[in-house]
Coordinates of C-alpha atoms in Angstrom, one line a residue:
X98 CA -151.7 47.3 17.4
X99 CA -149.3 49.7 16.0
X100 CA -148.7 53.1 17.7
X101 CA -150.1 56.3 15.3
X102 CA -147.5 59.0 14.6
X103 CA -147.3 61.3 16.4
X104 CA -148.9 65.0 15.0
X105 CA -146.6 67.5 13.3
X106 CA -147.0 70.8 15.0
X107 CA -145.6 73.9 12.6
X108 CA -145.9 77.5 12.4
X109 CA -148.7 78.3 10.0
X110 CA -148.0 79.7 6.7
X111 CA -150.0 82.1 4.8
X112 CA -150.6 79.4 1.8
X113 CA -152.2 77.4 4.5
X114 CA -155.7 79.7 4.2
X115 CA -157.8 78.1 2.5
X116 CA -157.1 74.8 4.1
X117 CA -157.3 76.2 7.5
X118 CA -160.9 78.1 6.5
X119 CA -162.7 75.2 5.1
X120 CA -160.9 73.4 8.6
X121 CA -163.1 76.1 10.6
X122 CA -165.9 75.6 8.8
X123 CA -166.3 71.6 8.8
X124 CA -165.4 71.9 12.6
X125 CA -168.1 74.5 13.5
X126 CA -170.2 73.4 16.7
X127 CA -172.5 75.2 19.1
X128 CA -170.3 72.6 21.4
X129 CA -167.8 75.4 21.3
X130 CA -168.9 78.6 19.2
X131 CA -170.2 81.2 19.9
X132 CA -170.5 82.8 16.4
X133 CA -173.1 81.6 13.9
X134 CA -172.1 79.4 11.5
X135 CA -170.5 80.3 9.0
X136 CA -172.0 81.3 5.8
X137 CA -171.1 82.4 2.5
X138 CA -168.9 84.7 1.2
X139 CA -166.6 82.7 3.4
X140 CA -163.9 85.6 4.7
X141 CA -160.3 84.9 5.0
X142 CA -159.1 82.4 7.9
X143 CA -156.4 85.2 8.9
X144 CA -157.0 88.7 9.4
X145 CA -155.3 91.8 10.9
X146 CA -156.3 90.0 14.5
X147 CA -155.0 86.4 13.9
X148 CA -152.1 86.4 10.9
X149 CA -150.2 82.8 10.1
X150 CA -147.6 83.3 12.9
X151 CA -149.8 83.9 15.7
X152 CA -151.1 80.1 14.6
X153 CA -149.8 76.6 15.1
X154 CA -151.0 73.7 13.2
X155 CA -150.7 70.1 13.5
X156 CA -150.8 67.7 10.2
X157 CA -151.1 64.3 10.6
X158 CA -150.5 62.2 7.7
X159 CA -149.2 64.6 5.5
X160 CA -152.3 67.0 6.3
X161 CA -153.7 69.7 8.1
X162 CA -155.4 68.2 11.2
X163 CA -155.8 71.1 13.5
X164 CA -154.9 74.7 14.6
X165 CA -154.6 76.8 17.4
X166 CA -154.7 80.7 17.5
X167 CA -152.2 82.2 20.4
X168 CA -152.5 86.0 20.7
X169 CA -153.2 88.4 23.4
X170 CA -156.4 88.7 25.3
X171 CA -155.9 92.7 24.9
X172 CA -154.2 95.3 23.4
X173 CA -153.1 96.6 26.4
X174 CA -149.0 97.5 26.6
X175 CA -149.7 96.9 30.6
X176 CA -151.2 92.9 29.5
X177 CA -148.5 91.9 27.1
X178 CA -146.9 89.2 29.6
X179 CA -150.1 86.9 28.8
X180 CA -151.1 84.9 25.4
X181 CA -154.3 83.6 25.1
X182 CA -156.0 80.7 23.2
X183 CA -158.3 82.1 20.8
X184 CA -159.4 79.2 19.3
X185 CA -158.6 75.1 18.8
X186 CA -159.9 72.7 16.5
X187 CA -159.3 69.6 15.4
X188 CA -160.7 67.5 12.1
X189 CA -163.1 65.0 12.9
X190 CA -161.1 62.2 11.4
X191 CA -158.0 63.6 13.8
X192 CA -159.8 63.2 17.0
X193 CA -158.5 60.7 19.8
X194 CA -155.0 60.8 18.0
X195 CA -153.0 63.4 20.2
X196 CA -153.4 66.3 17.9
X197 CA -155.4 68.0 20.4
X198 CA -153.1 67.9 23.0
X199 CA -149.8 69.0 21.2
X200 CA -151.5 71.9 19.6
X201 CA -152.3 73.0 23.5
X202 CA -148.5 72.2 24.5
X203 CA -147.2 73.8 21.5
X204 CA -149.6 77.0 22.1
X205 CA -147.8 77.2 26.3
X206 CA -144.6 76.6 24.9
X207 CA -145.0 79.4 22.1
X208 CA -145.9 81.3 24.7
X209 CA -143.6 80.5 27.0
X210 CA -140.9 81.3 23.8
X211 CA -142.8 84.5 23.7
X212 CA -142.0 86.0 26.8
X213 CA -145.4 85.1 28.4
X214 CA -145.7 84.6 32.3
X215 CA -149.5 83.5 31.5
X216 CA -151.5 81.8 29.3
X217 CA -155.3 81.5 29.0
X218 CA -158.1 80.9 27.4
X219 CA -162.4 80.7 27.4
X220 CA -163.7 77.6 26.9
X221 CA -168.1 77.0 27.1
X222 CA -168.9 75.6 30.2
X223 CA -170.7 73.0 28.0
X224 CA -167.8 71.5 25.9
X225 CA -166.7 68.9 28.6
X226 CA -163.8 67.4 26.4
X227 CA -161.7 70.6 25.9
X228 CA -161.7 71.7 29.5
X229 CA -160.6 68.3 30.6
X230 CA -157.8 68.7 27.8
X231 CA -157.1 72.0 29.6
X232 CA -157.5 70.7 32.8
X233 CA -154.8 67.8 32.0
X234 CA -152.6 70.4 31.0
X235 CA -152.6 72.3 33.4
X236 CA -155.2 75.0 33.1
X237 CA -157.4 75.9 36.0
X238 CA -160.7 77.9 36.4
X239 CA -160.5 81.1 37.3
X240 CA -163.3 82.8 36.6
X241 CA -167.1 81.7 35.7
X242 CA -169.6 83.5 33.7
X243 CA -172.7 82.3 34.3
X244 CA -175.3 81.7 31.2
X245 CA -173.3 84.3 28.8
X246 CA -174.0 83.1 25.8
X247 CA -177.6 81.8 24.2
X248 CA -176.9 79.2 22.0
X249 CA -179.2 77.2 19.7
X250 CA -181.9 77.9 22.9
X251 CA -179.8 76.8 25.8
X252 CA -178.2 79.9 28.3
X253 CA -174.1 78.4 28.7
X254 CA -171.6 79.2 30.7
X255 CA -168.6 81.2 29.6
X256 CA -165.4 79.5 31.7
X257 CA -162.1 81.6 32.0
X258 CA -158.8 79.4 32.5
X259 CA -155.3 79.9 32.9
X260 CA -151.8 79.2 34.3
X261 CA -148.8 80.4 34.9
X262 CA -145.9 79.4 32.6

C-alpha cells in the first residue's frame, strides 16, 4: 500500500475564513464542545481573540484539513511565557492520516518559536482520542475538573494538560 502524504502545516491567512468557518461548523461535536452548535448568522472564524496568525492549518491534498488555534490562556503580562491550545479539528475525511498530530507538533513548536516555556490546553474528559494524541505528545494532566460542563444531558469532566517546552 502506498504511504499518504504527509499534511501541509501553514500559517493561516485571512482569505482562509470562510473555509476554516464552514471547517468548524461540519466538525462540531458534544465529543469536544462546549458551545452549542453553531447556528445561523454564522460569525467570522477569526476575531479580535483568535486572528489568522495565532492559527496553523494543515491541507492535505491541496485542501484545508484542519486547524489549530495557539494563543495565551490569559491576558496577564505576568502569564505570557505559556500558549495554549484553544482549539483542534480535523475534517472527517482527514482523520487517521496524521493531520492531527502535526497540527499539535506544529502548535509546541510555534510556541516554542514564540518564546513559550509552556504550552497547554483543556481537553473534555470524554473525548478519549484527543487526550491520547496529547498524551503521545507529550502532554500530561494536571489538573481535573470534575463534571464542569452539562452536555447534551451528561455532567463531563473538564481536563487541564500541559508541558514544558
Amino acid at each position: 500500500m502506498p504511504e499518504l502524504p504527509a499534511p501541509h502545516i501553514r500559517v493561516a491567512r485571512p482569505e482562509d475564513d470562510g473555509e476554516l468557518a464552514l471547517l468548524d461548523r461540519l466538525t462540531w461535536s458534544p465529543l469536544h464542545a462546549v458551545m452549542p452548535e453553531p447556528q445561523p448568522p454564522y460569525p467570522p472564524f477569526f476575531n479580535e481573540r483568535h486572528a489568522p496568525e495565532d492559527c496553523l492549518v494543515a491541507e492535505l491534498d491541496g485542501r484545508l484539513a484542519g486547524y489549530v488555534h495557539l494563543g495565551f490562556p490569559t491576558p496577564l503580562d505576568s502569564n505570557r511565557h505559556v500558549r495554549q491550545i484553544q482549539g483542534l479539528a480535523v475534517a472527517e475525511e482527514a482523520r487517521g492520516r496524521g493531520a492531527g498530530r502535526a497540527l499539535v507538533r506544529a502548535a509546541v513548536d510555534e510556541a516554542r518559536r514564540r518564546g513559550a516555556r509552556r504550552i497547554t490546553l483543556r481537553v473534555l474528559g470524554h473525548n478519549t482520542v484527543a487526550r491520547a494524541l496529547y498524551e503521545a505528545e507529550g502532554f500530561v494532566v494536571e489538573g481535573i475538573l470534575p463534571e464542569e460542563f452539562l452536555l447534551d444531558g451528561t455532567y463531563v469532566d473538564d481536563v487541564f494538560m500541559g508541558r514544558f517546552l
